PDB file of C-alpha atoms and ligand atoms in Angstrom:
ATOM      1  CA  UNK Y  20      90.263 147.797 292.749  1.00 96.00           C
ATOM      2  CA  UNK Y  21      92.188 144.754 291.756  1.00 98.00           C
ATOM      3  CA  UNK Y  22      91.680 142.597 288.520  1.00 98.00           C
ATOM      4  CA  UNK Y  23      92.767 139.432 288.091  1.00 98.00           C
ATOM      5  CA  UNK Y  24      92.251 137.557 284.849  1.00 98.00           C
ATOM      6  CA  UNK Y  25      91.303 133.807 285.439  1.00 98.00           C
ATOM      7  CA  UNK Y  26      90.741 133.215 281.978  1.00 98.00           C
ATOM      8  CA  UNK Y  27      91.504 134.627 278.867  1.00 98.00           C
ATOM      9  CA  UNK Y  28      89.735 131.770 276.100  1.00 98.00           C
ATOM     10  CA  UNK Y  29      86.765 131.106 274.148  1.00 97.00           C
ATOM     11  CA  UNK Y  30      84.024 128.026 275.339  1.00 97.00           C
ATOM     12  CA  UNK Y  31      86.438 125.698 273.819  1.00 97.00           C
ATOM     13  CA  UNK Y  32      89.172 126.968 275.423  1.00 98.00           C
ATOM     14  CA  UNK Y  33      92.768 127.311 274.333  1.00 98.00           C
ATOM     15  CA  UNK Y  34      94.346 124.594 273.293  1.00 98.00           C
ATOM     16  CA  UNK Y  35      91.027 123.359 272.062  1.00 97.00           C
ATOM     17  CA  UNK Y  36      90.983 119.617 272.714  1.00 98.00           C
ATOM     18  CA  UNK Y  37      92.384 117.756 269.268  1.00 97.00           C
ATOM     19  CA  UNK Y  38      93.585 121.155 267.552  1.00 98.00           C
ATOM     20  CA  UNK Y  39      97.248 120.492 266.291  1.00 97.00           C
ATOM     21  CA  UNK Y  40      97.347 124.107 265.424  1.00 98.00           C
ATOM     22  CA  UNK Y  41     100.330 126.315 265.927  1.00 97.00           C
ATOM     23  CA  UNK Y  42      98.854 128.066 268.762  1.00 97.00           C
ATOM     24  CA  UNK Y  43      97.300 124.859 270.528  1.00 98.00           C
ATOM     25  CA  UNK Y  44     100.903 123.414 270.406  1.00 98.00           C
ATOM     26  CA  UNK Y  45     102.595 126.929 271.483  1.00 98.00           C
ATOM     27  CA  UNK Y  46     104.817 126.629 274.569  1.00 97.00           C
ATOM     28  CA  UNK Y  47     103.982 130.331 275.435  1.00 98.00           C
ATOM     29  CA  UNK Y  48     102.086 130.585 278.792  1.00 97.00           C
ATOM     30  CA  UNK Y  49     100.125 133.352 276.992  1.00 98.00           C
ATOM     31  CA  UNK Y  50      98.753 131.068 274.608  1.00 98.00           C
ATOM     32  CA  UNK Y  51      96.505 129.046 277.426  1.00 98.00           C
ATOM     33  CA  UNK Y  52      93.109 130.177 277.784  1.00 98.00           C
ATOM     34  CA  UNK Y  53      91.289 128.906 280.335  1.00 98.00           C
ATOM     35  CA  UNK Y  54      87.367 129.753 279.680  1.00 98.00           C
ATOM     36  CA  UNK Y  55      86.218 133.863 280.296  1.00 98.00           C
ATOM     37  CA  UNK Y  56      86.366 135.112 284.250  1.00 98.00           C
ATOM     38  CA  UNK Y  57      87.463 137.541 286.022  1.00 98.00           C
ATOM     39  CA  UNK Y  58      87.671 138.271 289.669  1.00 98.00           C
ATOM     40  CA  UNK Y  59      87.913 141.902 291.170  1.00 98.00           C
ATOM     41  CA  UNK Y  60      89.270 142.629 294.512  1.00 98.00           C
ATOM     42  CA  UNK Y  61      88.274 145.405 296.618  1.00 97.00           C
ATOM     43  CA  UNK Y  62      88.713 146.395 300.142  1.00 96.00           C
ATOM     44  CA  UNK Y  63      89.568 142.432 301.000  1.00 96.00           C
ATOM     45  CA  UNK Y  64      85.993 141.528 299.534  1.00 98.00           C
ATOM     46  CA  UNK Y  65      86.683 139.395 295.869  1.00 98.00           C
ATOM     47  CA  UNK Y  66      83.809 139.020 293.541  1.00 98.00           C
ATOM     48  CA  UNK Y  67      84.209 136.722 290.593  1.00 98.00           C
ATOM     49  CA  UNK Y  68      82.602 137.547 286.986  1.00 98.00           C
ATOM     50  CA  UNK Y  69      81.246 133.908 285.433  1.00 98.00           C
ATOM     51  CA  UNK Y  70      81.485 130.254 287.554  1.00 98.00           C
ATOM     52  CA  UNK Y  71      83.614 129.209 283.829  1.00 98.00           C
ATOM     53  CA  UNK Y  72      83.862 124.869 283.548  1.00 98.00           C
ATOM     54  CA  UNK Y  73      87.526 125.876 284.974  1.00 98.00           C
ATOM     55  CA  UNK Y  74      86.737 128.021 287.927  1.00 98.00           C
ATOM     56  CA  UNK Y  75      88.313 125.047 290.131  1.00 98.00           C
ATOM     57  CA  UNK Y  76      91.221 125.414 288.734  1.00 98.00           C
ATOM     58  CA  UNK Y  77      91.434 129.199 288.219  1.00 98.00           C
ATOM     59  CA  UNK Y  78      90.602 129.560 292.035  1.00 98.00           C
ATOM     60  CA  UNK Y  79      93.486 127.148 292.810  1.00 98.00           C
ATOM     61  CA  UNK Y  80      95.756 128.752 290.949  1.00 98.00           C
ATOM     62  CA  UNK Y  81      95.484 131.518 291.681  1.00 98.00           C
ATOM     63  CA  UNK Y  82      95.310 130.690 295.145  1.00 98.00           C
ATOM     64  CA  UNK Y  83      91.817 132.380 295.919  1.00 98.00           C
ATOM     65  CA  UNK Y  84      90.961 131.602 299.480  1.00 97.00           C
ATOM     66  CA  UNK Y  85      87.347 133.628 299.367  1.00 97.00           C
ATOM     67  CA  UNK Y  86      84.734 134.439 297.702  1.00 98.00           C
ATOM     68  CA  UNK Y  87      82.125 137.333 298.754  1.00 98.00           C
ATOM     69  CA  UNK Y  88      80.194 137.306 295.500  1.00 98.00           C
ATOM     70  CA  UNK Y  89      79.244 136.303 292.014  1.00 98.00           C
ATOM     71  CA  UNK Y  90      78.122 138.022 288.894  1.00 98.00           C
ATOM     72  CA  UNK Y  91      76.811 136.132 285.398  1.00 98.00           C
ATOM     73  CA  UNK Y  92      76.686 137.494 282.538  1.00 98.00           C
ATOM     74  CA  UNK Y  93      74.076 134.808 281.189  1.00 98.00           C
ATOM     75  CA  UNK Y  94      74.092 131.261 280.945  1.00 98.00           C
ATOM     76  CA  UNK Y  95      76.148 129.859 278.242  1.00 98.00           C
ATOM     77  CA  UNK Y  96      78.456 126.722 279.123  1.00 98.00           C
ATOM     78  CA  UNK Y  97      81.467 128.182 279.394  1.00 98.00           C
ATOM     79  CA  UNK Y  98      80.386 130.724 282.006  1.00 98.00           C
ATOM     80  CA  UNK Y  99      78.550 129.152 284.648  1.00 98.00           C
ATOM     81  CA  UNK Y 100      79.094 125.274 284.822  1.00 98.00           C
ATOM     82  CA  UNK Y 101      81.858 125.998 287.513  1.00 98.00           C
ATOM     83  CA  UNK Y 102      78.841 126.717 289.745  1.00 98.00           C
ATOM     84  CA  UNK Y 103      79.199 124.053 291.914  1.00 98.00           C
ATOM     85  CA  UNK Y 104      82.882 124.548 292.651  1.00 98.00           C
ATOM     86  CA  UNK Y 105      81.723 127.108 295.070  1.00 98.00           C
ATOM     87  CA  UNK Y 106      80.866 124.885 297.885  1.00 97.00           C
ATOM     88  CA  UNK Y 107      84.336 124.852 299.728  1.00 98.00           C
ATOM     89  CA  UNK Y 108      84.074 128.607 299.765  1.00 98.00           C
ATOM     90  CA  UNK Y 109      80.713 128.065 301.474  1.00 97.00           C
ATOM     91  CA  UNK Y 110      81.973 125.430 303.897  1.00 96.00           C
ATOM     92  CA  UNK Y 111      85.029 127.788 304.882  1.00 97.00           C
ATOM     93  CA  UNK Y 112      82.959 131.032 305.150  1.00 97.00           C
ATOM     94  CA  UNK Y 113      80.046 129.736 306.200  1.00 96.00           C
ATOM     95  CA  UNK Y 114      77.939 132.402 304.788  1.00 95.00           C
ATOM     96  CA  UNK Y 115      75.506 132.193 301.280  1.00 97.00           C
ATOM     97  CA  UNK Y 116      77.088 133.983 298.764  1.00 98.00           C
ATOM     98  CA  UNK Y 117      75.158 136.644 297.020  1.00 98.00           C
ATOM     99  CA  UNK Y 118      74.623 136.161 293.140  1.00 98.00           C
ATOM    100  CA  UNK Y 119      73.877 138.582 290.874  1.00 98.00           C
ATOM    101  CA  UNK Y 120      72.090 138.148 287.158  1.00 98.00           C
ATOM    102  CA  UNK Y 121      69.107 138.858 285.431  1.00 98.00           C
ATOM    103  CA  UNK Y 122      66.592 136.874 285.360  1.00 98.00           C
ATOM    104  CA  UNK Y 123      66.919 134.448 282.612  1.00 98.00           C
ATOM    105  CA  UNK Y 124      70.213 133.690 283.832  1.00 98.00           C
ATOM    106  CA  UNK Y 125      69.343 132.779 287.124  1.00 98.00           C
ATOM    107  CA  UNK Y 126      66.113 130.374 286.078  1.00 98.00           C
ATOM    108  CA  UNK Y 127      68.960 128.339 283.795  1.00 98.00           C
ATOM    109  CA  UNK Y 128      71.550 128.109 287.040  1.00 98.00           C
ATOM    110  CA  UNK Y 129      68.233 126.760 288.642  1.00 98.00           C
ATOM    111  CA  UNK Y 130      67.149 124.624 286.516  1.00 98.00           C
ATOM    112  CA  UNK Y 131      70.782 123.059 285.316  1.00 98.00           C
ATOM    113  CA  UNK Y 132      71.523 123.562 289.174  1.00 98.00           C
ATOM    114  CA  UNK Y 133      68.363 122.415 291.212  1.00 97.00           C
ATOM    115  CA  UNK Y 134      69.931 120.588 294.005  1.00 96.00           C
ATOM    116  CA  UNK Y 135      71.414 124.158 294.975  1.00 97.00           C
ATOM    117  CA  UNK Y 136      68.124 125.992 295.187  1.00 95.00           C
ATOM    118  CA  UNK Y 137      65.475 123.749 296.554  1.00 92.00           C
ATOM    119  CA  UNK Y 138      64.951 123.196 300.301  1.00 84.00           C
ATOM    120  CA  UNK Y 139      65.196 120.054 300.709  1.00 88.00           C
ATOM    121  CA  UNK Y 140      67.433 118.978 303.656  1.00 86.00           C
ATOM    122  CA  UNK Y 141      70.786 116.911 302.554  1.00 85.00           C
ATOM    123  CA  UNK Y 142      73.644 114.980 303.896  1.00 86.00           C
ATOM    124  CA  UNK Y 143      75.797 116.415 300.920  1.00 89.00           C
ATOM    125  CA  UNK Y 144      77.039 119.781 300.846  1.00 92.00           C
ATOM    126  CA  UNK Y 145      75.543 122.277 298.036  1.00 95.00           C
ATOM    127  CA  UNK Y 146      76.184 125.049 296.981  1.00 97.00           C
ATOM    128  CA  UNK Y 147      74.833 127.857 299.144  1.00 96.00           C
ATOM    129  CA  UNK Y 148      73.737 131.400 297.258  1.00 97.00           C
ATOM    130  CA  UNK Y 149      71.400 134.325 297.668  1.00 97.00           C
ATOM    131  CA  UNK Y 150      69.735 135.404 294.557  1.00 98.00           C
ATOM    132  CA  UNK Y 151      69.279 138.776 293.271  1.00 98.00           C
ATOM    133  CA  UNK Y 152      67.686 139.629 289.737  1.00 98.00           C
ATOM    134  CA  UNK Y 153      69.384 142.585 288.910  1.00 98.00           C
ATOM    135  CA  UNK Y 154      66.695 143.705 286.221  1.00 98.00           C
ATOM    136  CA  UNK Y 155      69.241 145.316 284.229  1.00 98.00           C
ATOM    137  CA  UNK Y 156      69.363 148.484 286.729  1.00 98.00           C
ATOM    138  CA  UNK Y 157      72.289 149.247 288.757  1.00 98.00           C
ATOM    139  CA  UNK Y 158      73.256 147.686 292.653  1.00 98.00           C
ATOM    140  CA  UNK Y 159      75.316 148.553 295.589  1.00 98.00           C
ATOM    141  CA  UNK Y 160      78.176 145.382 296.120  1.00 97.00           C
ATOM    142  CA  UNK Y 161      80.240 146.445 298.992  1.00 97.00           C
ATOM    143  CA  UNK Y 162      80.586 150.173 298.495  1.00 96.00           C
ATOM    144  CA  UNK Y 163      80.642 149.614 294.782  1.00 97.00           C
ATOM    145  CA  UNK Y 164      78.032 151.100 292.271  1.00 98.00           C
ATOM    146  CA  UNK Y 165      77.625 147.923 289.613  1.00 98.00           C
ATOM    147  CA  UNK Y 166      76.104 149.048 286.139  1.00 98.00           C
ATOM    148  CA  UNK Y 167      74.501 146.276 284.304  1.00 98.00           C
ATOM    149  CA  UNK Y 168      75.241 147.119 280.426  1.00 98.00           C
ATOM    150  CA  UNK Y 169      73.104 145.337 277.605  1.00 98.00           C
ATOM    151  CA  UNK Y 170      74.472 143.777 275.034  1.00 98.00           C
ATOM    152  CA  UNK Y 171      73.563 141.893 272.145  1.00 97.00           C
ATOM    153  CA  UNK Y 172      75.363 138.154 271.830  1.00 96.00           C
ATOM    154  CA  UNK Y 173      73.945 137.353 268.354  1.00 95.00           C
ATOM    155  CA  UNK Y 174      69.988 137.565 269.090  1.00 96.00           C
ATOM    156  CA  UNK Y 175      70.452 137.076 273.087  1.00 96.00           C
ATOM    157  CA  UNK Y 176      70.327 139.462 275.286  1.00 97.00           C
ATOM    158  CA  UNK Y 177      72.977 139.702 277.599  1.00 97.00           C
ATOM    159  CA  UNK Y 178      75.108 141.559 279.934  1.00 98.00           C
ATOM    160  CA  UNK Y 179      78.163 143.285 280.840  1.00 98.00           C
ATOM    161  CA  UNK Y 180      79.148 144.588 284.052  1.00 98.00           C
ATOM    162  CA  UNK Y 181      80.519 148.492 284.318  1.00 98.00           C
ATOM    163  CA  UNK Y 182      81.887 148.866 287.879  1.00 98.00           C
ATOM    164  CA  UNK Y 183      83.488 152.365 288.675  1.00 97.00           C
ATOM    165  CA  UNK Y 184      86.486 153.030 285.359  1.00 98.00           C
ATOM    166  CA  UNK Y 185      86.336 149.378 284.592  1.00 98.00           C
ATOM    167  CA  UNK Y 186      84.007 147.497 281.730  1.00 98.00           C
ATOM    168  CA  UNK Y 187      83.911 144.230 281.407  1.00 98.00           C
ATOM    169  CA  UNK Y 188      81.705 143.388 278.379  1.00 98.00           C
ATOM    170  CA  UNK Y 189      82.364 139.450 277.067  1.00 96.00           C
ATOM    171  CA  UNK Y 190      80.324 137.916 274.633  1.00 96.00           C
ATOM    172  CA  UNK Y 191      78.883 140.399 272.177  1.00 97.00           C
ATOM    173  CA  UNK Y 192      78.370 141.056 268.805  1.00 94.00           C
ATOM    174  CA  UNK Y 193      76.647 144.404 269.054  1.00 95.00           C
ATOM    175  CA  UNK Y 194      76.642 147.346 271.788  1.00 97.00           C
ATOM    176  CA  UNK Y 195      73.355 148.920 271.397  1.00 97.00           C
ATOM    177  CA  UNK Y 196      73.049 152.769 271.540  1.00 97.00           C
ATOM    178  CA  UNK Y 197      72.247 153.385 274.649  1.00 97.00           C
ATOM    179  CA  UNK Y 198      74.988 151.111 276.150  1.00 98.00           C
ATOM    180  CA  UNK Y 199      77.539 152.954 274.359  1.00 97.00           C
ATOM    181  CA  UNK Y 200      76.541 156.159 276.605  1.00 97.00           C
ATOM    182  CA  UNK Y 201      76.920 153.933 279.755  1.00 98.00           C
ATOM    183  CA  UNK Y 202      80.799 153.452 278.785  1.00 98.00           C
ATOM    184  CA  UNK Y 203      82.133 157.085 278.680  1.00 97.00           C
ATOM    185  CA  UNK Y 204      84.790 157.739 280.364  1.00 98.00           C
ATOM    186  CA  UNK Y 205      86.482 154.202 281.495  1.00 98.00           C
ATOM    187  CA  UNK Y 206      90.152 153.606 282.517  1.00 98.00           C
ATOM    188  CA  UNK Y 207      90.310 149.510 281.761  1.00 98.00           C
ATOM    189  CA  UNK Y 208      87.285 148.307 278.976  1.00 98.00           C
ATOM    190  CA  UNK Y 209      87.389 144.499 278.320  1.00 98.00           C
ATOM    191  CA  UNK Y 210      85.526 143.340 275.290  1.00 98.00           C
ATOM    192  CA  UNK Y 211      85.182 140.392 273.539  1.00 96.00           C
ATOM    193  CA  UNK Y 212      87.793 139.797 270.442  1.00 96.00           C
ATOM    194  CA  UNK Y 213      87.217 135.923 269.380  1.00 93.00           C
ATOM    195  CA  UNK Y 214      89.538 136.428 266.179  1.00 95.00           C
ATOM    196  CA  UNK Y 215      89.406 137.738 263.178  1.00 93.00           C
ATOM    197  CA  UNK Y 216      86.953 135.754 261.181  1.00 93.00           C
ATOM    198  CA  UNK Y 217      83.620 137.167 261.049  1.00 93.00           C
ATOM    199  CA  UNK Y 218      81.888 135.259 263.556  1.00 93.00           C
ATOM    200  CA  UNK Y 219      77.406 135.520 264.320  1.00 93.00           C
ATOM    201  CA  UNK Y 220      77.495 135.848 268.234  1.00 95.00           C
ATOM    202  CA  UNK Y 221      81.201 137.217 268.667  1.00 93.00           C
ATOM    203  CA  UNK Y 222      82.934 140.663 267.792  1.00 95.00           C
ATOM    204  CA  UNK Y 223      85.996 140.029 265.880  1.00 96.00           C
ATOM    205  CA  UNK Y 224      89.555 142.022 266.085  1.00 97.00           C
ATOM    206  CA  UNK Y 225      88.870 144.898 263.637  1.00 97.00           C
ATOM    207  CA  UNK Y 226      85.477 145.167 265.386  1.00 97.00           C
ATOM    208  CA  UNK Y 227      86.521 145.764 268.926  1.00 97.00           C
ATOM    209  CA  UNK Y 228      89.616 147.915 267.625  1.00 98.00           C
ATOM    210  CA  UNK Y 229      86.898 149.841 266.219  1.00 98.00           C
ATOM    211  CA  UNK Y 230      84.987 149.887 269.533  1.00 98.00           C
ATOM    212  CA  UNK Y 231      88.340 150.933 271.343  1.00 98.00           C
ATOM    213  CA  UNK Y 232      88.372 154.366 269.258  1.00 98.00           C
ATOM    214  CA  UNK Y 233      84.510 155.147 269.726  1.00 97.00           C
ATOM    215  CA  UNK Y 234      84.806 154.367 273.538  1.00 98.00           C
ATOM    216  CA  UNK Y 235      88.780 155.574 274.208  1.00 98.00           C
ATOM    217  CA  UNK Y 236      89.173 153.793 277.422  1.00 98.00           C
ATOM    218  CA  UNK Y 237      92.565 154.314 278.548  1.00 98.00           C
ATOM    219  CA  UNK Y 238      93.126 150.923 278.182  1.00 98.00           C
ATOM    220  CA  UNK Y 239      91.383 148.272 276.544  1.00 98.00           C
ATOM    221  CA  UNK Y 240      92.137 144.333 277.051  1.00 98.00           C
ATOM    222  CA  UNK Y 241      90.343 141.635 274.259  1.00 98.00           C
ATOM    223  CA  UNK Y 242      89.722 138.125 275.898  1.00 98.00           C
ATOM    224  CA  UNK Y 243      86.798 135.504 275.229  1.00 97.00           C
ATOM    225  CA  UNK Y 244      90.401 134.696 272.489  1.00 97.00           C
ATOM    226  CA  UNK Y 245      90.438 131.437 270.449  1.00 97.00           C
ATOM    227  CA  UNK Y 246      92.845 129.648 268.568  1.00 97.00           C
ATOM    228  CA  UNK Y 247      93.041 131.708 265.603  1.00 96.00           C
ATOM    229  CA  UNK Y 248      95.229 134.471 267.555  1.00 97.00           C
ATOM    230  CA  UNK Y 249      98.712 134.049 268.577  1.00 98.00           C
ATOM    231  CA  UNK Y 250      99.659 135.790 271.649  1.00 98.00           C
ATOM    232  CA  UNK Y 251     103.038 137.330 271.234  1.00 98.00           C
ATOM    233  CA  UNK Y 252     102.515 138.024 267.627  1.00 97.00           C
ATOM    234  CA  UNK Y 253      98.894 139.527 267.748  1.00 97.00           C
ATOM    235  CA  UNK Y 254      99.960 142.351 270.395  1.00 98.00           C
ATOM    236  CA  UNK Y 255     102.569 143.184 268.173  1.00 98.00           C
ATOM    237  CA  UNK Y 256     100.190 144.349 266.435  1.00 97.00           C
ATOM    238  CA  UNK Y 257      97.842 146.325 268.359  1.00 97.00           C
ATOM    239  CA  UNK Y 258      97.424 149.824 268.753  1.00 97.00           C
ATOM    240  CA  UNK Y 259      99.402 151.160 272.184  1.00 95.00           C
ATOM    241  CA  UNK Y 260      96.618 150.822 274.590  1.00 97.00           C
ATOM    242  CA  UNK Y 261      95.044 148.126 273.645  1.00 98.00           C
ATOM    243  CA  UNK Y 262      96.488 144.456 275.235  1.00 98.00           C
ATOM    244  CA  UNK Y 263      95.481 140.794 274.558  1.00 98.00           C
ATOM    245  CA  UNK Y 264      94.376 140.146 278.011  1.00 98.00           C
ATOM    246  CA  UNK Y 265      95.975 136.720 279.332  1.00 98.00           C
ATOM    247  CA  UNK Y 266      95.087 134.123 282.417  1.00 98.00           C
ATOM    248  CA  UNK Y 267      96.918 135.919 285.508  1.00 98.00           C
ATOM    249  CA  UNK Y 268      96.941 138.693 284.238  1.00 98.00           C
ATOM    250  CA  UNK Y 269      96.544 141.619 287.028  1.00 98.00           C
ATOM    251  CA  UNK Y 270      95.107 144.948 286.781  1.00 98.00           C
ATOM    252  CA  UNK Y 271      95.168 147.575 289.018  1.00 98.00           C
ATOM    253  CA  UNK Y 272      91.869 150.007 288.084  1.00 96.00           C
TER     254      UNK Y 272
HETATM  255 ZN1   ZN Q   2      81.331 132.663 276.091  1.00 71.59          ZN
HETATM  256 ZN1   ZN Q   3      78.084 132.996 275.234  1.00 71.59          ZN
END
């Protein structure tokens, strides 16, 4: 299984439009973060974690020529209103592509996306999906075993996605009990790290360090990363397995 960051950033995303902060202005790569995706390949199949506002132009860079399916992890701004950049993926394939959520999730994508779930004949291409409320309880996707993992995002409920060694948990502030037993044993863990600041939906730094030494992945990569944390000199200062993840970044799991 490959990993491919798309994006690394908060909702606001970094730079944060009209911050003349030292890391809005940075000229490191590392310090652009596009809004919180990321797309795993496996076995030529590529399924993308969150439609972020910037999926366009993570797919494009990235140079992503398909898409089999789609996993949200609820329905926040900055992790679905891509949705509708899935239509030339459609068009090309000419298949639906499955989507997987639970079922709050996918009444929001329905409601904010309607023209992509009634059945009304157009002239304008939509975007074409199959549904599938997850309930919280584990799926097959292409010879993979997905684990849905609650979490607690301030007061929502919301999930996380365990697939074989890898975790990808983004917007949390809390990993209730019985998730924590669902995330033994894990080669890559991705958790949310917004900064340092305490923050009501978000984990901060020394939380998710914390979380890194309870859960010993092998290796553990923050993202959902605003403006408050420098790239270059913020892994200086982590622990040896633990990374700021970045946009491009690829994993091999
Ligand atoms: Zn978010
Ligand atoms: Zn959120």
């Amino acid at each position: 299984m490959q990993i491919l960051v798309l994006g690394s950033g908060t909702s606001s995303g970094v730079p944060t439009i009209g911050c003349p902060c030292a890391v809005c202005c940075s000229a490191d790569p590392h310090d652009n973060r596009l809004r919180p995706s990321i797309l795993i390949s496996h076995e030529g199949k590529n399924i993308v974690i969150d439609t972020t506002p910037d999926f366009r132009t993570q797919v494009l860079r990235e140079g992503v020529d398909r898409l089999d399916a789609l996993l949200f992890t609820h329905h926040h701004a900055d992790h679905i209103m891509g949705f509708d950049d899935i239509r030339p993926f459609n068009a090309k394939q000419r298949t639906r592509i499955p989507v997987y959520a639970d079922g709050e999730t996918l009444s929001a994508l329905k409601r904010i996306f309607p023209y992509a779930f009634d059945s009304k004949v157009r002239d304008t291409f939509v975007p074409e999906t199959e549904t599938h409320d997850h309930e919280g309880k584990p799926f097959e996707l292409f010879g993979l075993t997905v684990q849905p993992i609650p979490l607690l995002h301030g007061k929502q409920p919301i999930f996380g996605y365990r697939i074989g060694k890898l975790a990808y948990l983004t917007d949390h502030s809390e990993i209730p009990e019985a998730s924590m037993g669902m995330l033994q044993g894990l080669d890559v863990l991705f958790l949310d790290a917004l900064r340092y600041r305490p923050h009501p939906t978000h984990t901060t730094v020394a939380a998710a360090l914390k979380l890194v030494e309870q859960l010993k992945p092998r290796r553990a990569y923050f993202t959902h990363i605003c403006h408050d944390l420098p790239h270059a000199a913020t892994q200086a200062t982590m622990p040896d397995n633990v990374y700021l993840a970045y946009d491009g970044l690829r994993i091999d799991v």
